[in-house]
Coordinates of C-alpha atoms and ligand atoms in Angstrom, one line a residue:
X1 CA -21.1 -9.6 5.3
X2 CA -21.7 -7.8 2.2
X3 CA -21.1 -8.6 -1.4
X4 CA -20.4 -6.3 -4.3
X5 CA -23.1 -6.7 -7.4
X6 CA -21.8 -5.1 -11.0
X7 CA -23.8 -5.0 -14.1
X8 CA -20.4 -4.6 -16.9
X9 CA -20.0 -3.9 -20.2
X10 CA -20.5 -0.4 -20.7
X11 CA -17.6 2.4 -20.7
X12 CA -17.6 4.9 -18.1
X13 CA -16.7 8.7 -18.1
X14 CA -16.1 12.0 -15.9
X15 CA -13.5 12.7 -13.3
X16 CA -12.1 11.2 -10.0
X17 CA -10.5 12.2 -7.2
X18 CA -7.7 10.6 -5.6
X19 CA -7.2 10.3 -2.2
X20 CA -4.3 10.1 0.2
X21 CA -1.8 7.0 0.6
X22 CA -2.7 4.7 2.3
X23 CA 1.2 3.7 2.6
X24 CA 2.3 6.8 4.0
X25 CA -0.5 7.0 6.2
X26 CA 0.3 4.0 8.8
X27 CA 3.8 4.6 9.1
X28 CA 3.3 8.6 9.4
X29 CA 0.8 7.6 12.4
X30 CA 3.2 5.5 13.9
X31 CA 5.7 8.5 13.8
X32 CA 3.4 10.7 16.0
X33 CA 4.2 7.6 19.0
X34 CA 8.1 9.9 18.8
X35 CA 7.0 12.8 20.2
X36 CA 4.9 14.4 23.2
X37 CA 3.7 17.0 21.2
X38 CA 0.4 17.5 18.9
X39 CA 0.6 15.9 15.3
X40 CA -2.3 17.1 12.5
X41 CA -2.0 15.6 9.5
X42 CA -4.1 15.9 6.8
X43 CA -5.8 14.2 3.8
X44 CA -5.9 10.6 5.6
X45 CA -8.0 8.6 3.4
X46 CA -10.6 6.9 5.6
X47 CA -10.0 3.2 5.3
X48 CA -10.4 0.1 7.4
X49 CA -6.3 0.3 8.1
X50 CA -6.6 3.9 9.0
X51 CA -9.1 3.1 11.3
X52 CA -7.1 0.1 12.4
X53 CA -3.7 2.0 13.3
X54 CA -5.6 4.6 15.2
X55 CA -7.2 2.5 17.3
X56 CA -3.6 1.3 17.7
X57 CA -2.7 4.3 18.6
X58 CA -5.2 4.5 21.5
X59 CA -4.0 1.6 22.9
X60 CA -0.8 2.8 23.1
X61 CA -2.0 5.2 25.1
X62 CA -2.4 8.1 22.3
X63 CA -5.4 10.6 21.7
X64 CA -6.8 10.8 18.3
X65 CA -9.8 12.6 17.0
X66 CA -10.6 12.0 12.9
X67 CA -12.9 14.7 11.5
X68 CA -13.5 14.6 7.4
X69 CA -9.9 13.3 6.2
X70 CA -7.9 15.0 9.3
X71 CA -6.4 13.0 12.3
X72 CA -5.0 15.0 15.1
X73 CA -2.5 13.0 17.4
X74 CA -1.8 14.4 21.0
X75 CA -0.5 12.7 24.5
X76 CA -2.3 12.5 27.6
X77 CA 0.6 10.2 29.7
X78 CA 2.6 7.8 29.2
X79 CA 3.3 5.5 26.4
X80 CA 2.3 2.0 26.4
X81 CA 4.5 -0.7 25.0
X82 CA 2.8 -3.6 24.3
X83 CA 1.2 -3.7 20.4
X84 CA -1.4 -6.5 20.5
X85 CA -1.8 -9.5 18.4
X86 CA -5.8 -8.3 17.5
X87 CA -4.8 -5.6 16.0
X88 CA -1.5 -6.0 14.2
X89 CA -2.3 -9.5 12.9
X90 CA -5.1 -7.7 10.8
X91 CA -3.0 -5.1 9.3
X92 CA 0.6 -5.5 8.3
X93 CA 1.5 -1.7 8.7
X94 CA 0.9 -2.2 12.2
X95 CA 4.3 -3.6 12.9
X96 CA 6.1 -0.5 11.9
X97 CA 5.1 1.1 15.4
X98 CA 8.1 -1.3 16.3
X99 CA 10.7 1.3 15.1
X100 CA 9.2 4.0 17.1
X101 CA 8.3 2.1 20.5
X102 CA 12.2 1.2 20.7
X103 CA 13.5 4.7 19.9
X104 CA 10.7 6.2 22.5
X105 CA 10.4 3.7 25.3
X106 CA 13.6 1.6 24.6
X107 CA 10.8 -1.1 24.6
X108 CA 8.9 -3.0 23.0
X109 CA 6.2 -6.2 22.5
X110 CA 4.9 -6.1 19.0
X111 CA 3.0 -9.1 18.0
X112 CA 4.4 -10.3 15.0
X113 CA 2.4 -10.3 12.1
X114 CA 2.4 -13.8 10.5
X115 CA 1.6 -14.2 7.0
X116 CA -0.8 -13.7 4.6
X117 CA -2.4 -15.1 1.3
X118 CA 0.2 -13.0 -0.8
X119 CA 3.2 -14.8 0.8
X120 CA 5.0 -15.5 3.9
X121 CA 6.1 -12.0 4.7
X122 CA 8.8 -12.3 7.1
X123 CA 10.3 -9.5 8.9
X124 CA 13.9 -10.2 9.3
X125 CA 15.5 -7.4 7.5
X126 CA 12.9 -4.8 10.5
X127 CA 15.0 -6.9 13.2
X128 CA 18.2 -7.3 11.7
X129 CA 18.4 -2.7 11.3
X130 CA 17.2 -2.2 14.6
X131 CA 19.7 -4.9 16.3
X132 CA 22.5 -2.7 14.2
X133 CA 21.1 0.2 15.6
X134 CA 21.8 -1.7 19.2
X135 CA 17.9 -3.3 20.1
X136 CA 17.8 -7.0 21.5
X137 CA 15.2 -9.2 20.7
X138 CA 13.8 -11.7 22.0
X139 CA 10.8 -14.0 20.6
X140 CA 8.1 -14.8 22.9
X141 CA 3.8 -16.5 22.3
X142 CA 4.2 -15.0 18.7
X143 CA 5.5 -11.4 19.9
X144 CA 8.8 -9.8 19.1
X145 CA 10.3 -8.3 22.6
X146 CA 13.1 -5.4 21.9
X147 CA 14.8 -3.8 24.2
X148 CA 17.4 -1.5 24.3
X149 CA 20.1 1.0 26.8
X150 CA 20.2 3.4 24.1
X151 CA 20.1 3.5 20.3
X152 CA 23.5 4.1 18.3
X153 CA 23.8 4.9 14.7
X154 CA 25.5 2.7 12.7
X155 CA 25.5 1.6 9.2
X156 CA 23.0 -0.7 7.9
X157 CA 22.0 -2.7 5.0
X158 CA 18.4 -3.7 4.3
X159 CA 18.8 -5.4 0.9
X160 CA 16.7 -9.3 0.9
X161 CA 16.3 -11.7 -1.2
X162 CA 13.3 -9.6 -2.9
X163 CA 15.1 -6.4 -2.6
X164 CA 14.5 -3.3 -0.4
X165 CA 11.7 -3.2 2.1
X166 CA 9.4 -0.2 2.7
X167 CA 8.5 -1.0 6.2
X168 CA 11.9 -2.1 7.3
X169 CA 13.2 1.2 5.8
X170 CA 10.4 2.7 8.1
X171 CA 11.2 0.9 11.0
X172 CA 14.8 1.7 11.1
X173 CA 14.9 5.1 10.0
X174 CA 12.3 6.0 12.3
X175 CA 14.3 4.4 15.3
X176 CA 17.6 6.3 13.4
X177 CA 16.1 9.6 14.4
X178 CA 16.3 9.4 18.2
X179 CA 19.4 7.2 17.8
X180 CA 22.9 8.7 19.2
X181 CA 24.8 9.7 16.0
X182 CA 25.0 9.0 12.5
X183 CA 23.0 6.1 10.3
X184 CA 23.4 5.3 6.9
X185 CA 21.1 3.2 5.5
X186 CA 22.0 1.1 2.5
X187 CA 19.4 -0.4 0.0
X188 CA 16.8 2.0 1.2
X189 CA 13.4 1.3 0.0
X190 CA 12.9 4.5 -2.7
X191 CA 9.3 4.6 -2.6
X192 CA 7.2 7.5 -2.3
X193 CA 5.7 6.5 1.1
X194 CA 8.8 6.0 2.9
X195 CA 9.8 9.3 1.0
X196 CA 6.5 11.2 2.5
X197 CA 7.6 9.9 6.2
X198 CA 11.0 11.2 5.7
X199 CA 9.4 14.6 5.0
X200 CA 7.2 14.2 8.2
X201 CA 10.5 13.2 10.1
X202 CA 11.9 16.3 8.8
X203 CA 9.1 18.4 10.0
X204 CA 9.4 17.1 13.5
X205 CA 12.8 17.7 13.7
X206 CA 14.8 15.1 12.0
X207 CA 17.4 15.2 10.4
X208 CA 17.6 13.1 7.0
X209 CA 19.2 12.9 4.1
X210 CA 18.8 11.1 1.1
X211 CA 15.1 10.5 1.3
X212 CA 13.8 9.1 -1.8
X213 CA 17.3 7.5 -2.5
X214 CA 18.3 4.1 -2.0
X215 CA 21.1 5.3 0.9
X216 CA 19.5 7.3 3.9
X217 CA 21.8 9.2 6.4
X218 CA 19.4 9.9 9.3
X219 CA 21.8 12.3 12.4
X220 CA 20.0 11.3 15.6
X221 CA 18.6 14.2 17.1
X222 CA 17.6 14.2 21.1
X223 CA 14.0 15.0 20.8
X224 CA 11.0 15.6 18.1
X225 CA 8.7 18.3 18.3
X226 CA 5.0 17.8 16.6
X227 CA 4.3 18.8 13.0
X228 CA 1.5 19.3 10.7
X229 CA 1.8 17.4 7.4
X230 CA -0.4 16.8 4.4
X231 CA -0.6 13.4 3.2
X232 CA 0.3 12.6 -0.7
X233 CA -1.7 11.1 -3.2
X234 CA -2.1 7.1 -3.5
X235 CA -0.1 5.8 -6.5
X236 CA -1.9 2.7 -6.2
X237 CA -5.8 3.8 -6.4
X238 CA -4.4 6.4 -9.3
X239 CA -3.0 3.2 -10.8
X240 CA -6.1 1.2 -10.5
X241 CA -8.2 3.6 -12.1
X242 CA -6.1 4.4 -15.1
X243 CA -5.8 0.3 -15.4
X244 CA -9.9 0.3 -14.8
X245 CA -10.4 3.0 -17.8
X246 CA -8.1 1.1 -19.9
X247 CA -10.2 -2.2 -19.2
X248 CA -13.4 -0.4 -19.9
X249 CA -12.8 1.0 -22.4
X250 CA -13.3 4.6 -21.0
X251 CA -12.8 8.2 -21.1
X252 CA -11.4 8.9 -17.5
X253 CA -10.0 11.8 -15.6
X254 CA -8.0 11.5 -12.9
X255 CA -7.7 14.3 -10.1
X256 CA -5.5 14.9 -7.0
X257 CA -2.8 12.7 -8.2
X258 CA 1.1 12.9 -8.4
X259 CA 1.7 11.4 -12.0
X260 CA 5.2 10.8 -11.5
X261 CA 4.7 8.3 -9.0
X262 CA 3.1 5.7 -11.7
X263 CA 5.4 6.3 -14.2
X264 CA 6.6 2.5 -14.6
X265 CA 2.7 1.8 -15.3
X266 CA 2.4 4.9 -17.7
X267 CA 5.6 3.4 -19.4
X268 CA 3.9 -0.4 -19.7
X269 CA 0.1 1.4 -20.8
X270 CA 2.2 3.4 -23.6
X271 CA 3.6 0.3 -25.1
X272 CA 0.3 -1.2 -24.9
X273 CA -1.0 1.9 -26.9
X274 CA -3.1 3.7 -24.8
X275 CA -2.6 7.2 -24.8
X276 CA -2.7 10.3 -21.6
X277 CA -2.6 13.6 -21.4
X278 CA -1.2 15.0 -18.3
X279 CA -0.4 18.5 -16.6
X280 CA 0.0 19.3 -12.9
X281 CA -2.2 17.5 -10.5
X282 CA -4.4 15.8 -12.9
X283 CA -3.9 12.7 -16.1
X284 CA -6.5 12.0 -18.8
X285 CA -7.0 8.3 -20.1
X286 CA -8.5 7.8 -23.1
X287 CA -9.0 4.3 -24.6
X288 CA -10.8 3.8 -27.7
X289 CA -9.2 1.0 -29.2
X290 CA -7.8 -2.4 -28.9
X291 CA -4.5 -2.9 -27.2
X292 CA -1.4 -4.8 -27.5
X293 CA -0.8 -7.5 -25.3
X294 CA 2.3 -6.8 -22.7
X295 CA 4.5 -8.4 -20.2
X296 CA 5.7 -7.1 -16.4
X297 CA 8.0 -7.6 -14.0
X298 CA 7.6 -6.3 -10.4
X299 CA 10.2 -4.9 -8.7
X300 CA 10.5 -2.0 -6.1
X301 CA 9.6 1.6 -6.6
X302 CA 10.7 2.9 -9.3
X303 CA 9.9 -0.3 -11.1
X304 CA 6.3 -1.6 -12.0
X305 CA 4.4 -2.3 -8.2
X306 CA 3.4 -5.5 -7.1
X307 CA 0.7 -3.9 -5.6
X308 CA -0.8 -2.9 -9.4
X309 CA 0.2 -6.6 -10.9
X310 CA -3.6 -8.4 -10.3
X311 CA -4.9 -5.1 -12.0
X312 CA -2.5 -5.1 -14.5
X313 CA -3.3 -8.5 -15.1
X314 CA -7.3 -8.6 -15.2
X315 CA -6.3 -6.2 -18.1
X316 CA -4.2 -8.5 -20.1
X317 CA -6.5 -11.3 -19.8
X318 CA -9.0 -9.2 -22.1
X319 CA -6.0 -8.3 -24.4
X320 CA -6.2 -10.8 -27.3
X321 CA -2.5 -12.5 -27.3
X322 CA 0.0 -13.5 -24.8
X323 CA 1.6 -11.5 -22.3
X324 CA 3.7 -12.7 -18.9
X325 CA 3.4 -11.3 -15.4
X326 CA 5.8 -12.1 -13.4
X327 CA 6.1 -10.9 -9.4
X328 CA 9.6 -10.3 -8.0
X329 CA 8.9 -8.7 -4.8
X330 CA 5.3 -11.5 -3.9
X331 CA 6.5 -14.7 -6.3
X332 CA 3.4 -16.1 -4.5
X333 CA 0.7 -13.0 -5.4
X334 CA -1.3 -14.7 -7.9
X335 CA -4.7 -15.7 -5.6
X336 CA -6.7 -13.4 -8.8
X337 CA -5.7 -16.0 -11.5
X338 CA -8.3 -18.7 -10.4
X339 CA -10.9 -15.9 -10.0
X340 CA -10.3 -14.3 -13.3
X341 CA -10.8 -18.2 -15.2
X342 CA -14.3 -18.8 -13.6
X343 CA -14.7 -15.3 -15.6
X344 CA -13.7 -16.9 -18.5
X345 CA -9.6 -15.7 -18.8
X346 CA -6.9 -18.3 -19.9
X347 CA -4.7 -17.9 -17.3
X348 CA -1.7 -20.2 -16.3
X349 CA 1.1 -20.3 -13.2
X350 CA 4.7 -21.1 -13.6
X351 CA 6.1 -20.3 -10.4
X352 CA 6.3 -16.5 -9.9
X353 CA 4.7 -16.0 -14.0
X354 CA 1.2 -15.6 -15.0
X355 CA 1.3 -16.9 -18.7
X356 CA -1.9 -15.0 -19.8
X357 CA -3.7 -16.3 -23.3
X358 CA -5.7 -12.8 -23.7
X359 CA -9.3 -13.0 -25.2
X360 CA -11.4 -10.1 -26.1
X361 CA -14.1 -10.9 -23.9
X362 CA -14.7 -11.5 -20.0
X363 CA -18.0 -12.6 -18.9
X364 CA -19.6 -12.1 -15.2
X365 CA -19.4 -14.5 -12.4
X366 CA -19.8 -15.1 -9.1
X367 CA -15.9 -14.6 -7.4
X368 CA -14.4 -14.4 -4.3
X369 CA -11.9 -11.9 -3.2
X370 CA -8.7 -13.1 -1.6
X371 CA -6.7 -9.7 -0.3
X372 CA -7.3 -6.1 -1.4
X373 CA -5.4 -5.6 -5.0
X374 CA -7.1 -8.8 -6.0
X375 CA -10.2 -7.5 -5.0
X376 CA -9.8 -4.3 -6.9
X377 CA -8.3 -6.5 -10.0
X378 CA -11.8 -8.5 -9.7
X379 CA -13.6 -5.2 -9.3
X380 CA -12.2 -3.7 -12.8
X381 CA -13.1 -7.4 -14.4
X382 CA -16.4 -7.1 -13.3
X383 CA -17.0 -3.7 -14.4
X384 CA -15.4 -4.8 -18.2
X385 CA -17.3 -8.2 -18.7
X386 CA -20.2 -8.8 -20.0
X387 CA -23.0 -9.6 -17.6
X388 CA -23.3 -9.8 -13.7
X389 CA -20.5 -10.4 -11.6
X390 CA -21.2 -10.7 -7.4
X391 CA -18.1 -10.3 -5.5
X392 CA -17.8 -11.3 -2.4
X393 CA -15.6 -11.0 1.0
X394 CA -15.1 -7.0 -0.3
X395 CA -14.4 -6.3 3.2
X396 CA -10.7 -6.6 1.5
X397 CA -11.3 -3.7 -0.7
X398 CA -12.1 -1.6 2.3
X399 CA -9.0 -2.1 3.6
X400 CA -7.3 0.2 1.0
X401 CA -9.6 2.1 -1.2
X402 CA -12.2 5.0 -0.1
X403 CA -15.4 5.8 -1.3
X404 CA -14.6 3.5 -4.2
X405 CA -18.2 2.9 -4.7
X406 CA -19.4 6.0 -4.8
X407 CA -16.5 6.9 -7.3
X408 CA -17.3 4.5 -9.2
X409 CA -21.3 4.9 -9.1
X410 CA -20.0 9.2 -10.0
X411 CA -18.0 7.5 -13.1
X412 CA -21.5 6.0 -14.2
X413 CA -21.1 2.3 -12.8
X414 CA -23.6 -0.4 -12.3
X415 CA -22.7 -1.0 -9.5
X416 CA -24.4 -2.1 -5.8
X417 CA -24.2 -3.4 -2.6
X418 CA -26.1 -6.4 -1.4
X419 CA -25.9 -8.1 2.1
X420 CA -25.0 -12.1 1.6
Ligands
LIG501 C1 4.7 -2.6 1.7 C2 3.3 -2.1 1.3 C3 2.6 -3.2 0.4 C4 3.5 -3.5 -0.8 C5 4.9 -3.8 -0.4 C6 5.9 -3.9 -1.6 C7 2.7 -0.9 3.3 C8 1.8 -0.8 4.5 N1 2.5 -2.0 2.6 O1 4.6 -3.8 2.4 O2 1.4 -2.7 0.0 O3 2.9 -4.6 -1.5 O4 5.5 -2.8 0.5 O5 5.8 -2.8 -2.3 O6 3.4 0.0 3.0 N2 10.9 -9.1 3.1 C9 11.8 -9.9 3.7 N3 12.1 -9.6 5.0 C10 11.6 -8.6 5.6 C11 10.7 -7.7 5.0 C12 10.3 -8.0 3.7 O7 12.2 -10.9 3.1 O8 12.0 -8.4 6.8 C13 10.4 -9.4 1.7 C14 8.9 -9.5 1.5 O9 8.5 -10.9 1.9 C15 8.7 -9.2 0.1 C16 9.8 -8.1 -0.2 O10 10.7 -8.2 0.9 O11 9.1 -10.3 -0.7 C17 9.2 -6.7 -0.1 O12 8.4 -6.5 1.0 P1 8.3 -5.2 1.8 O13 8.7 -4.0 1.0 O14 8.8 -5.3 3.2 O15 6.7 -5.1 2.0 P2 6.0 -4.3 3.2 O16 6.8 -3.2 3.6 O17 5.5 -5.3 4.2

């Protein structure tokens, strides 16, 4: 296993290039299992969970080639319908080939993907759509089994207890498309990704409306032809690096990005004074001076992301003052809080709140990475303190971001790889 070595302290400069989502990637890929036809789609950041859903892919009984950032799908038989425990227990995206299994094969075994150190993560809202949509489930040695006659539209609600969910948005609309007649889906996850598979829908065939919205009407259509689709930006990687320039203390340019996606960080970074310029395509951060501190609340897209709170909050932990975090969507995604105190931070929990004492200075440490946006919160810590920080178990971070070494190395970074 390796571990990640960063000399800190100093600011970085010069330009970066984001890649595609990982977020639209997986459930995009698991839309190519709807049709028989040849799927290219392009700018697929190579990542551990890219690598992971294609090989799911193949054992469903896909072809997949991935040259440079491209991933061609095509058929060579039948589908298989069995999704196995190995694979989706690694990767939580996995389970949204559920949707498309049911509307293909009108079965499916999908291991079910148990928990993780960000919270339980259950994934009754994904059962409770399709059921409406006319799928039967039954629970069997830790798999879900649906089956199904046909699929019927219907109407169907997907608000929880934490609000909408991306992948159970996925799940049922992708299902909606080869469904007999009309779906409206009501508390619709509005995020970007599930926005981006909408469009891919669309360029198979589907027929969707209100994509982007929080009330989807999908018309089932009988069959979906193949598509080639380009792959948006990843909000969260753009969102990590304008966080990491503001920890740094650095001039930072930003390339390939969609700037309207992180507008709820923008908004929270404004208030904390830092300024941007922005045009088309590309955002300039610039921080020269001290910040204010400043609270968050997650919620779903187009509030502030869960998945940028651990970044947000390595930040506000070297912002002199007191500012509260506080998760709605993971009350339990605070794993980083422990790590950032052995860096020297004063960080407390109350329930789903970080109470954060900022202080001007973080100093390097040994720390341990517990999932990937806590590894990427460690990562921008270790590249602000002062001194040497090792961090290890960074397989996480490979899970989600691309090249970020080599980014990072390009931005003038101390930064190295050692085997433990
Ligand atoms: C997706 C993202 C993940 C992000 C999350 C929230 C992918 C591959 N992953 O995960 O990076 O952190 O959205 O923006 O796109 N919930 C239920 N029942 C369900 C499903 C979810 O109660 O059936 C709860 C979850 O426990 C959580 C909240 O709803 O509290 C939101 O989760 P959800 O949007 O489903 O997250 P994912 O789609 O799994």
């Amino acid at each position: 296993m390796d571990k990640l070595v960063i000399e800190g302290g100093g600011p970085l400069l010069g330009e970066v290039r984001i890649s595609g989502s990982k977020n639209a990637t997986l459930p995009i890929l698991a839309a190519t299992l709807m049709t028989d036809e040849p799927c290219t789609i392009r700018n697929v950041p190579r990542l551990r969970d890219t690598m992971t859903m294609i090989k799911l892919l193949k054992s469903l009984g896909k072809t997949v080639e991935f040259n440079e950032n491209e991933v061609r799908v095509s058929s060579k038989g039948s589908l298989n319908y069995l999704a196995d425990y190995k694979l989706v227990s690694t990767m939580r995206g996995s389970f949204c080939v559920l949707g498309p299994l049911l509307a293909k094969l009108k079965r499916a075994k999908v291991s079910l993907p148990g928990g993780c150190v960000i919270g339980i993560r259950p994934v009754d809202l994904h059962l409770k759509g399709l059921k409406n949509l006319g799928a039967k489930f039954e629970f069997e040695a830790g798999y879900v089994m649906g089956k199904t006659n046909s699929l019927k539209g219907n109407y169907v609600y997907l608000g929880g207890d934490f609000g909408s969910s991306v992948l159970a948005t996925a799940n049922v609309m992708m299902a909606a498309v080869l469904a007999r007649g009309e779906t409206i889906i009501d508390s619709a996850a509005c995020e970007p990704e599930v926005e981006a598979l909408a469009d891919f829908l669309m360029a198979m065939g589907a027929k969707i409306k209100g994509k982007g919205t929080s009330r989807i009407t999908v018309n089932g259509v009988k069959k979906l032809h193949g598509a080639n689709f380009s792959i948006c930006s990843d909000r969260i990687e753009a969102g990590t690096f304008v966080l990491l320039a503001a920890a740094t203390k650095s001039n930072i340019t930003l390339t390939g990005l969609d700037y309207t996606h992180i507008l709820a960080l923008i908004d929270k970074l404004q208030e904390a004074g830092l300024k941007f310029q922005h045009a088309d395509g590309w955002l300039k951060v610039k921080c020269q001076r001290n910040l204010k501190p400043t609270s968050i609340t997650t919620y779903p897209y187009p509030g502030f992301p869960t998945d940028l709170q651990a970044q947000f909050t390595t930040l506000m932990a070297m912002t002199p003052g007191v500012s509260i975090i506080t998760d709605k969507v993971f009350p339990d995604r605070f794993m980083h809080i422990a790590e950032l105190n052995r860096m020297g931070a004063n960080i407390r929990r109350d329930g789903n709140s970080a109470i954060i004492q900022g202080i001007k200075t973080l100093y390097g440490a040994p720390v341990m990475a517990s999932d990937l946006r806590a590894s990427a919160a460690l990562v921008i810590a270790g590249l602000a303190a002062k001194g040497k920080t090792e961090i290890h178990r960074i397989y996480h971070l490979e899970r989600g971001y691309e090249n970020l070494e080599e980014k990072l190395v390009k931005l003038g970074a101390k930064i190295y790889r050692e085997k433990e």
